[in-house]
PDB file of C-alpha atoms in Angstrom:
ATOM      1  CA  UNK A   1     -39.973  17.505   4.770  1.00  0.00           C
ATOM      2  CA  UNK A   2     -37.868  20.273   6.126  1.00  0.00           C
ATOM      3  CA  UNK A   3     -34.647  18.761   4.956  1.00  0.00           C
ATOM      4  CA  UNK A   4     -35.994  17.605   1.808  1.00  0.00           C
ATOM      5  CA  UNK A   5     -37.165  20.958   1.227  1.00  0.00           C
ATOM      6  CA  UNK A   6     -33.503  22.061   2.297  1.00  0.00           C
ATOM      7  CA  UNK A   7     -32.188  19.584  -0.319  1.00  0.00           C
ATOM      8  CA  UNK A   8     -34.353  21.422  -3.077  1.00  0.00           C
ATOM      9  CA  UNK A   9     -34.068  24.784  -2.523  1.00  0.00           C
ATOM     10  CA  UNK A  10     -31.570  25.701  -5.485  1.00  0.00           C
ATOM     11  CA  UNK A  11     -34.445  24.346  -7.629  1.00  0.00           C
ATOM     12  CA  UNK A  12     -36.307  27.829  -7.510  1.00  0.00           C
ATOM     13  CA  UNK A  13     -33.306  29.790  -8.447  1.00  0.00           C
ATOM     14  CA  UNK A  14     -32.353  26.998 -11.302  1.00  0.00           C
ATOM     15  CA  UNK A  15     -36.293  27.580 -12.846  1.00  0.00           C
ATOM     16  CA  UNK A  16     -36.026  31.463 -12.968  1.00  0.00           C
ATOM     17  CA  UNK A  17     -32.434  31.808 -13.863  1.00  0.00           C
ATOM     18  CA  UNK A  18     -33.054  29.436 -16.976  1.00  0.00           C
ATOM     19  CA  UNK A  19     -36.605  31.028 -17.989  1.00  0.00           C
ATOM     20  CA  UNK A  20     -34.530  34.656 -17.954  1.00  0.00           C
ATOM     21  CA  UNK A  21     -31.531  33.285 -19.754  1.00  0.00           C
ATOM     22  CA  UNK A  22     -33.916  31.483 -22.461  1.00  0.00           C
ATOM     23  CA  UNK A  23     -35.665  34.629 -22.783  1.00  0.00           C
ATOM     24  CA  UNK A  24     -33.079  36.827 -22.802  1.00  0.00           C
ATOM     25  CA  UNK A  25     -31.031  35.314 -25.220  1.00  0.00           C
ATOM     26  CA  UNK A  26     -33.275  34.017 -27.626  1.00  0.00           C
ATOM     27  CA  UNK A  27     -34.634  37.377 -27.888  1.00  0.00           C
ATOM     28  CA  UNK A  28     -30.864  38.360 -29.035  1.00  0.00           C
ATOM     29  CA  UNK A  29     -30.344  35.765 -31.809  1.00  0.00           C
ATOM     30  CA  UNK A  30     -34.047  36.583 -33.004  1.00  0.00           C
ATOM     31  CA  UNK A  31     -33.496  40.355 -33.210  1.00  0.00           C
ATOM     32  CA  UNK A  32     -30.501  39.430 -35.176  1.00  0.00           C
ATOM     33  CA  UNK A  33     -31.845  36.823 -37.405  1.00  0.00           C
ATOM     34  CA  UNK A  34     -34.047  39.191 -38.400  1.00  0.00           C
ATOM     35  CA  UNK A  35     -32.018  42.277 -39.437  1.00  0.00           C
ATOM     36  CA  UNK A  36     -30.311  39.288 -41.162  1.00  0.00           C
ATOM     37  CA  UNK A  37     -27.009  39.584 -39.951  1.00  0.00           C
ATOM     38  CA  UNK A  38     -24.261  36.676 -39.945  1.00  0.00           C
ATOM     39  CA  UNK A  39     -23.788  33.580 -37.782  1.00  0.00           C
ATOM     40  CA  UNK A  40     -20.719  35.402 -36.059  1.00  0.00           C
ATOM     41  CA  UNK A  41     -22.777  38.460 -34.818  1.00  0.00           C
ATOM     42  CA  UNK A  42     -25.329  35.920 -33.706  1.00  0.00           C
ATOM     43  CA  UNK A  43     -22.597  34.520 -31.317  1.00  0.00           C
ATOM     44  CA  UNK A  44     -20.733  37.108 -30.703  1.00  0.00           C
ATOM     45  CA  UNK A  45     -23.684  39.180 -29.639  1.00  0.00           C
ATOM     46  CA  UNK A  46     -25.557  36.259 -27.946  1.00  0.00           C
ATOM     47  CA  UNK A  47     -22.787  35.243 -25.939  1.00  0.00           C
ATOM     48  CA  UNK A  48     -21.596  38.621 -24.440  1.00  0.00           C
ATOM     49  CA  UNK A  49     -25.641  38.600 -23.527  1.00  0.00           C
ATOM     50  CA  UNK A  50     -25.241  35.159 -21.998  1.00  0.00           C
ATOM     51  CA  UNK A  51     -22.276  35.873 -19.987  1.00  0.00           C
ATOM     52  CA  UNK A  52     -22.737  39.587 -18.958  1.00  0.00           C
ATOM     53  CA  UNK A  53     -26.649  39.293 -17.900  1.00  0.00           C
ATOM     54  CA  UNK A  54     -25.910  35.884 -16.114  1.00  0.00           C
ATOM     55  CA  UNK A  55     -23.760  37.696 -14.105  1.00  0.00           C
ATOM     56  CA  UNK A  56     -25.559  40.714 -13.439  1.00  0.00           C
ATOM     57  CA  UNK A  57     -28.171  38.272 -12.409  1.00  0.00           C
ATOM     58  CA  UNK A  58     -26.348  36.586  -9.930  1.00  0.00           C
ATOM     59  CA  UNK A  59     -24.862  39.553  -8.428  1.00  0.00           C
ATOM     60  CA  UNK A  60     -28.838  40.959  -8.107  1.00  0.00           C
ATOM     61  CA  UNK A  61     -29.826  37.589  -6.612  1.00  0.00           C
ATOM     62  CA  UNK A  62     -26.460  37.497  -3.747  1.00  0.00           C
ATOM     63  CA  UNK A  63     -27.643  41.139  -3.157  1.00  0.00           C
ATOM     64  CA  UNK A  64     -31.092  40.484  -2.877  1.00  0.00           C
ATOM     65  CA  UNK A  65     -30.640  37.242  -0.792  1.00  0.00           C
ATOM     66  CA  UNK A  66     -27.628  38.881   1.337  1.00  0.00           C
ATOM     67  CA  UNK A  67     -30.145  41.538   2.248  1.00  0.00           C
ATOM     68  CA  UNK A  68     -33.225  39.535   3.187  1.00  0.00           C
ATOM     69  CA  UNK A  69     -30.884  37.373   5.288  1.00  0.00           C
ATOM     70  CA  UNK A  70     -29.722  40.181   7.717  1.00  0.00           C
ATOM     71  CA  UNK A  71     -33.063  41.523   8.013  1.00  0.00           C
ATOM     72  CA  UNK A  72     -34.040  38.052   9.435  1.00  0.00           C
ATOM     73  CA  UNK A  73     -31.368  37.942  11.444  1.00  0.00           C
ATOM     74  CA  UNK A  74     -31.629  41.718  12.746  1.00  0.00           C
ATOM     75  CA  UNK A  75     -35.527  41.044  13.670  1.00  0.00           C
ATOM     76  CA  UNK A  76     -34.652  37.622  15.237  1.00  0.00           C
ATOM     77  CA  UNK A  77     -31.916  39.099  17.230  1.00  0.00           C
ATOM     78  CA  UNK A  78     -34.605  42.094  18.500  1.00  0.00           C
ATOM     79  CA  UNK A  79     -37.115  39.409  19.544  1.00  0.00           C
ATOM     80  CA  UNK A  80     -34.783  37.811  21.437  1.00  0.00           C
ATOM     81  CA  UNK A  81     -33.615  40.715  23.337  1.00  0.00           C
ATOM     82  CA  UNK A  82     -37.248  41.888  23.729  1.00  0.00           C
ATOM     83  CA  UNK A  83     -38.241  38.661  24.899  1.00  0.00           C
ATOM     84  CA  UNK A  84     -35.012  38.400  27.369  1.00  0.00           C
ATOM     85  CA  UNK A  85     -35.840  42.000  28.631  1.00  0.00           C
ATOM     86  CA  UNK A  86     -39.507  42.118  29.027  1.00  0.00           C
ATOM     87  CA  UNK A  87     -40.886  38.820  28.843  1.00  0.00           C
ATOM     88  CA  UNK A  88     -44.534  39.820  30.005  1.00  0.00           C
ATOM     89  CA  UNK A  89     -44.738  42.403  27.318  1.00  0.00           C
ATOM     90  CA  UNK A  90     -43.128  40.030  24.539  1.00  0.00           C
ATOM     91  CA  UNK A  91     -46.278  37.347  26.427  1.00  0.00           C
ATOM     92  CA  UNK A  92     -48.816  39.969  25.404  1.00  0.00           C
ATOM     93  CA  UNK A  93     -47.712  40.510  21.583  1.00  0.00           C
ATOM     94  CA  UNK A  94     -47.529  36.776  21.393  1.00  0.00           C
ATOM     95  CA  UNK A  95     -51.095  36.657  22.868  1.00  0.00           C
ATOM     96  CA  UNK A  96     -52.332  39.312  20.110  1.00  0.00           C
ATOM     97  CA  UNK A  97     -50.787  37.539  17.267  1.00  0.00           C
ATOM     98  CA  UNK A  98     -52.653  33.850  18.419  1.00  0.00           C
ATOM     99  CA  UNK A  99     -55.490  35.353  18.660  1.00  0.00           C
ATOM    100  CA  UNK A 100     -55.509  36.778  15.332  1.00  0.00           C
ATOM    101  CA  UNK A 101     -54.922  33.011  14.100  1.00  0.00           C
ATOM    102  CA  UNK A 102     -58.219  32.125  15.613  1.00  0.00           C
ATOM    103  CA  UNK A 103     -57.297  30.907  19.210  1.00  0.00           C
ATOM    104  CA  UNK A 104     -59.577  31.791  22.026  1.00  0.00           C
ATOM    105  CA  UNK A 105     -60.207  31.718  25.765  1.00  0.00           C
ATOM    106  CA  UNK A 106     -58.733  28.323  27.295  1.00  0.00           C
ATOM    107  CA  UNK A 107     -57.144  27.432  23.557  1.00  0.00           C
ATOM    108  CA  UNK A 108     -55.462  30.879  23.698  1.00  0.00           C
ATOM    109  CA  UNK A 109     -53.843  30.331  27.159  1.00  0.00           C
ATOM    110  CA  UNK A 110     -52.222  27.193  26.845  1.00  0.00           C
ATOM    111  CA  UNK A 111     -51.160  27.684  23.587  1.00  0.00           C
ATOM    112  CA  UNK A 112     -49.226  31.145  24.879  1.00  0.00           C
ATOM    113  CA  UNK A 113     -48.195  28.834  27.889  1.00  0.00           C
ATOM    114  CA  UNK A 114     -46.923  26.187  25.173  1.00  0.00           C
ATOM    115  CA  UNK A 115     -45.107  27.976  22.583  1.00  0.00           C
ATOM    116  CA  UNK A 116     -43.344  30.857  25.569  1.00  0.00           C
ATOM    117  CA  UNK A 117     -41.833  27.859  27.136  1.00  0.00           C
ATOM    118  CA  UNK A 118     -39.936  27.628  23.833  1.00  0.00           C
ATOM    119  CA  UNK A 119     -37.536  30.337  22.974  1.00  0.00           C
ATOM    120  CA  UNK A 120     -37.016  29.422  19.561  1.00  0.00           C
ATOM    121  CA  UNK A 121     -40.731  28.366  19.293  1.00  0.00           C
ATOM    122  CA  UNK A 122     -41.730  31.381  20.400  1.00  0.00           C
ATOM    123  CA  UNK A 123     -39.828  33.672  17.937  1.00  0.00           C
ATOM    124  CA  UNK A 124     -40.435  31.459  14.961  1.00  0.00           C
ATOM    125  CA  UNK A 125     -43.762  32.216  15.867  1.00  0.00           C
ATOM    126  CA  UNK A 126     -43.979  36.074  16.036  1.00  0.00           C
ATOM    127  CA  UNK A 127     -41.588  36.509  13.374  1.00  0.00           C
ATOM    128  CA  UNK A 128     -43.886  34.121  10.974  1.00  0.00           C
ATOM    129  CA  UNK A 129     -46.812  35.736  11.887  1.00  0.00           C
ATOM    130  CA  UNK A 130     -45.870  39.457  13.475  1.00  0.00           C
ATOM    131  CA  UNK A 131     -43.408  40.047  10.675  1.00  0.00           C
ATOM    132  CA  UNK A 132     -44.184  37.624   8.013  1.00  0.00           C
ATOM    133  CA  UNK A 133     -40.559  36.342   7.678  1.00  0.00           C
ATOM    134  CA  UNK A 134     -39.564  33.015   7.052  1.00  0.00           C
ATOM    135  CA  UNK A 135     -36.174  31.786   8.088  1.00  0.00           C
ATOM    136  CA  UNK A 136     -35.580  29.780   4.719  1.00  0.00           C
ATOM    137  CA  UNK A 137     -31.852  28.885   5.603  1.00  0.00           C
ATOM    138  CA  UNK A 138     -30.829  31.793   2.430  1.00  0.00           C
ATOM    139  CA  UNK A 139     -27.265  31.280   1.125  1.00  0.00           C
ATOM    140  CA  UNK A 140     -26.798  33.972  -1.101  1.00  0.00           C
ATOM    141  CA  UNK A 141     -23.749  32.315  -2.607  1.00  0.00           C
ATOM    142  CA  UNK A 142     -25.320  29.156  -3.407  1.00  0.00           C
ATOM    143  CA  UNK A 143     -28.159  31.109  -4.998  1.00  0.00           C
ATOM    144  CA  UNK A 144     -26.053  33.754  -6.742  1.00  0.00           C
ATOM    145  CA  UNK A 145     -24.020  30.382  -8.551  1.00  0.00           C
ATOM    146  CA  UNK A 146     -27.408  28.443  -9.119  1.00  0.00           C
ATOM    147  CA  UNK A 147     -28.773  31.396 -10.986  1.00  0.00           C
ATOM    148  CA  UNK A 148     -25.435  32.029 -13.106  1.00  0.00           C
ATOM    149  CA  UNK A 149     -25.246  28.043 -14.056  1.00  0.00           C
ATOM    150  CA  UNK A 150     -29.503  27.970 -14.809  1.00  0.00           C
ATOM    151  CA  UNK A 151     -28.470  31.364 -16.765  1.00  0.00           C
ATOM    152  CA  UNK A 152     -26.064  29.770 -18.762  1.00  0.00           C
ATOM    153  CA  UNK A 153     -27.059  26.844 -19.153  1.00  0.00           C
ATOM    154  CA  UNK A 154     -31.030  26.962 -20.313  1.00  0.00           C
ATOM    155  CA  UNK A 155     -29.986  30.576 -22.158  1.00  0.00           C
ATOM    156  CA  UNK A 156     -27.492  28.562 -24.451  1.00  0.00           C
ATOM    157  CA  UNK A 157     -30.057  26.762 -26.136  1.00  0.00           C
ATOM    158  CA  UNK A 158     -31.135  29.341 -28.463  1.00  0.00           C
ATOM    159  CA  UNK A 159     -27.441  29.459 -29.503  1.00  0.00           C
ATOM    160  CA  UNK A 160     -26.527  26.243 -29.366  1.00  0.00           C
ATOM    161  CA  UNK A 161     -27.855  25.475 -33.197  1.00  0.00           C
ATOM    162  CA  UNK A 162     -25.576  28.236 -34.578  1.00  0.00           C
ATOM    163  CA  UNK A 163     -22.490  26.982 -32.605  1.00  0.00           C
ATOM    164  CA  UNK A 164     -22.652  23.446 -34.075  1.00  0.00           C
ATOM    165  CA  UNK A 165     -24.120  24.722 -37.428  1.00  0.00           C
ATOM    166  CA  UNK A 166     -20.712  24.369 -39.317  1.00  0.00           C
ATOM    167  CA  UNK A 167     -21.222  20.379 -38.479  1.00  0.00           C
ATOM    168  CA  UNK A 168     -25.184  20.888 -39.384  1.00  0.00           C
ATOM    169  CA  UNK A 169     -24.631  22.371 -42.880  1.00  0.00           C
ATOM    170  CA  UNK A 170     -28.209  23.920 -42.479  1.00  0.00           C
ATOM    171  CA  UNK A 171     -29.147  27.734 -44.193  1.00  0.00           C
ATOM    172  CA  UNK A 172     -29.968  30.355 -41.828  1.00  0.00           C
ATOM    173  CA  UNK A 173     -33.621  30.293 -41.852  1.00  0.00           C
ATOM    174  CA  UNK A 174     -33.020  26.261 -41.572  1.00  0.00           C
ATOM    175  CA  UNK A 175     -31.468  27.154 -38.296  1.00  0.00           C
ATOM    176  CA  UNK A 176     -32.990  29.782 -37.162  1.00  0.00           C
ATOM    177  CA  UNK A 177     -36.316  27.588 -37.177  1.00  0.00           C
ATOM    178  CA  UNK A 178     -34.490  24.855 -35.683  1.00  0.00           C
ATOM    179  CA  UNK A 179     -33.775  27.540 -32.779  1.00  0.00           C
ATOM    180  CA  UNK A 180     -37.358  28.806 -32.413  1.00  0.00           C
ATOM    181  CA  UNK A 181     -38.597  25.307 -31.852  1.00  0.00           C
ATOM    182  CA  UNK A 182     -35.564  23.833 -29.381  1.00  0.00           C
ATOM    183  CA  UNK A 183     -36.088  27.345 -27.544  1.00  0.00           C
ATOM    184  CA  UNK A 184     -39.725  27.123 -27.118  1.00  0.00           C
ATOM    185  CA  UNK A 185     -39.903  23.736 -25.869  1.00  0.00           C
ATOM    186  CA  UNK A 186     -37.296  24.216 -23.398  1.00  0.00           C
ATOM    187  CA  UNK A 187     -39.444  27.493 -21.906  1.00  0.00           C
ATOM    188  CA  UNK A 188     -42.610  24.834 -21.811  1.00  0.00           C
ATOM    189  CA  UNK A 189     -40.528  22.367 -19.829  1.00  0.00           C
ATOM    190  CA  UNK A 190     -39.175  25.300 -17.460  1.00  0.00           C
ATOM    191  CA  UNK A 191     -42.604  27.163 -17.181  1.00  0.00           C
ATOM    192  CA  UNK A 192     -43.895  23.763 -16.287  1.00  0.00           C
ATOM    193  CA  UNK A 193     -41.593  22.963 -13.757  1.00  0.00           C
ATOM    194  CA  UNK A 194     -42.244  26.273 -12.157  1.00  0.00           C
ATOM    195  CA  UNK A 195     -45.904  25.588 -12.572  1.00  0.00           C
ATOM    196  CA  UNK A 196     -45.255  22.419 -10.214  1.00  0.00           C
ATOM    197  CA  UNK A 197     -43.294  24.637  -7.927  1.00  0.00           C
ATOM    198  CA  UNK A 198     -45.884  26.860  -7.569  1.00  0.00           C
ATOM    199  CA  UNK A 199     -48.504  24.100  -6.957  1.00  0.00           C
ATOM    200  CA  UNK A 200     -50.330  25.620 -10.442  1.00  0.00           C
ATOM    201  CA  UNK A 201     -50.892  23.686 -13.927  1.00  0.00           C
ATOM    202  CA  UNK A 202     -47.998  22.828 -14.825  1.00  0.00           C
ATOM    203  CA  UNK A 203     -48.965  22.768 -18.501  1.00  0.00           C
ATOM    204  CA  UNK A 204     -50.751  26.264 -18.332  1.00  0.00           C
ATOM    205  CA  UNK A 205     -47.650  27.720 -16.701  1.00  0.00           C
ATOM    206  CA  UNK A 206     -45.234  25.975 -19.461  1.00  0.00           C
ATOM    207  CA  UNK A 207     -47.465  27.353 -22.027  1.00  0.00           C
ATOM    208  CA  UNK A 208     -47.635  30.648 -20.663  1.00  0.00           C
ATOM    209  CA  UNK A 209     -43.477  30.758 -20.395  1.00  0.00           C
ATOM    210  CA  UNK A 210     -43.280  29.026 -23.930  1.00  0.00           C
ATOM    211  CA  UNK A 211     -45.828  32.942 -25.202  1.00  0.00           C
ATOM    212  CA  UNK A 212     -43.313  35.365 -23.015  1.00  0.00           C
ATOM    213  CA  UNK A 213     -40.743  34.039 -24.828  1.00  0.00           C
ATOM    214  CA  UNK A 214     -42.117  33.756 -28.198  1.00  0.00           C
ATOM    215  CA  UNK A 215     -43.836  37.559 -27.937  1.00  0.00           C
ATOM    216  CA  UNK A 216     -40.638  38.491 -26.674  1.00  0.00           C
ATOM    217  CA  UNK A 217     -38.563  37.191 -29.464  1.00  0.00           C
ATOM    218  CA  UNK A 218     -41.236  38.190 -32.256  1.00  0.00           C
ATOM    219  CA  UNK A 219     -40.537  42.102 -31.161  1.00  0.00           C
ATOM    220  CA  UNK A 220     -36.802  41.694 -31.127  1.00  0.00           C
ATOM    221  CA  UNK A 221     -37.439  40.131 -34.338  1.00  0.00           C
ATOM    222  CA  UNK A 222     -39.611  42.726 -36.007  1.00  0.00           C
ATOM    223  CA  UNK A 223     -37.248  45.409 -34.619  1.00  0.00           C
ATOM    224  CA  UNK A 224     -34.164  43.611 -36.231  1.00  0.00           C
ATOM    225  CA  UNK A 225     -36.133  43.210 -39.463  1.00  0.00           C
ATOM    226  CA  UNK A 226     -37.226  46.984 -39.665  1.00  0.00           C
ATOM    227  CA  UNK A 227     -33.240  48.190 -38.545  1.00  0.00           C
ATOM    228  CA  UNK A 228     -31.559  45.922 -40.976  1.00  0.00           C
ATOM    229  CA  UNK A 229     -30.595  48.877 -43.485  1.00  0.00           C
ATOM    230  CA  UNK A 230     -29.183  51.069 -41.591  1.00  0.00           C
ATOM    231  CA  UNK A 231     -25.474  51.256 -42.141  1.00  0.00           C
TER     232      UNK A 231
END
């Protein structure tokens, strides 16, 4: 099970990166469409947003994961020093922690004896139940890379129709409606996957994500429409 979780550890980053990519690029496209600007402007602003925001998100993810990993390593090192420096005091701390988790009497004594006999288990128990930290094998580079790829891959969907339109030959209105449908569908799918990851109702999660993206795009479209005559 743990090996399976590590193998799929990239999936949450992919889902959230993809959601942000689709929503932000969709909003840019909608704003330009509302302003009734040319396809060239849609593509210029869309791709500028796609790569710049994707890079920004990846850097943010890297920094966040690195800080969290350093914090976990720092706490783990402190616990290791305390266990070796003052095992009696740390065993008392372990007793308090297990007591708050429902262990009583002989069960508490036995649990403390078993856990404190294995230093790695002892440290993991204290990290999880005292400091609320879980060592999930955080990989900042992998997280940043996954976020960037997802942001650009899913975020490209609102631009796909405009890129292919020279072959399709659709009107501006038609290509925008095609973009709306494709993007909302993509948001529903990604939101559904998010719901599965969080053990929520996948359909409601997909619908919620789709509505959020739709509202953001509607606001951008309205702003673009109202400002369309600015020189």
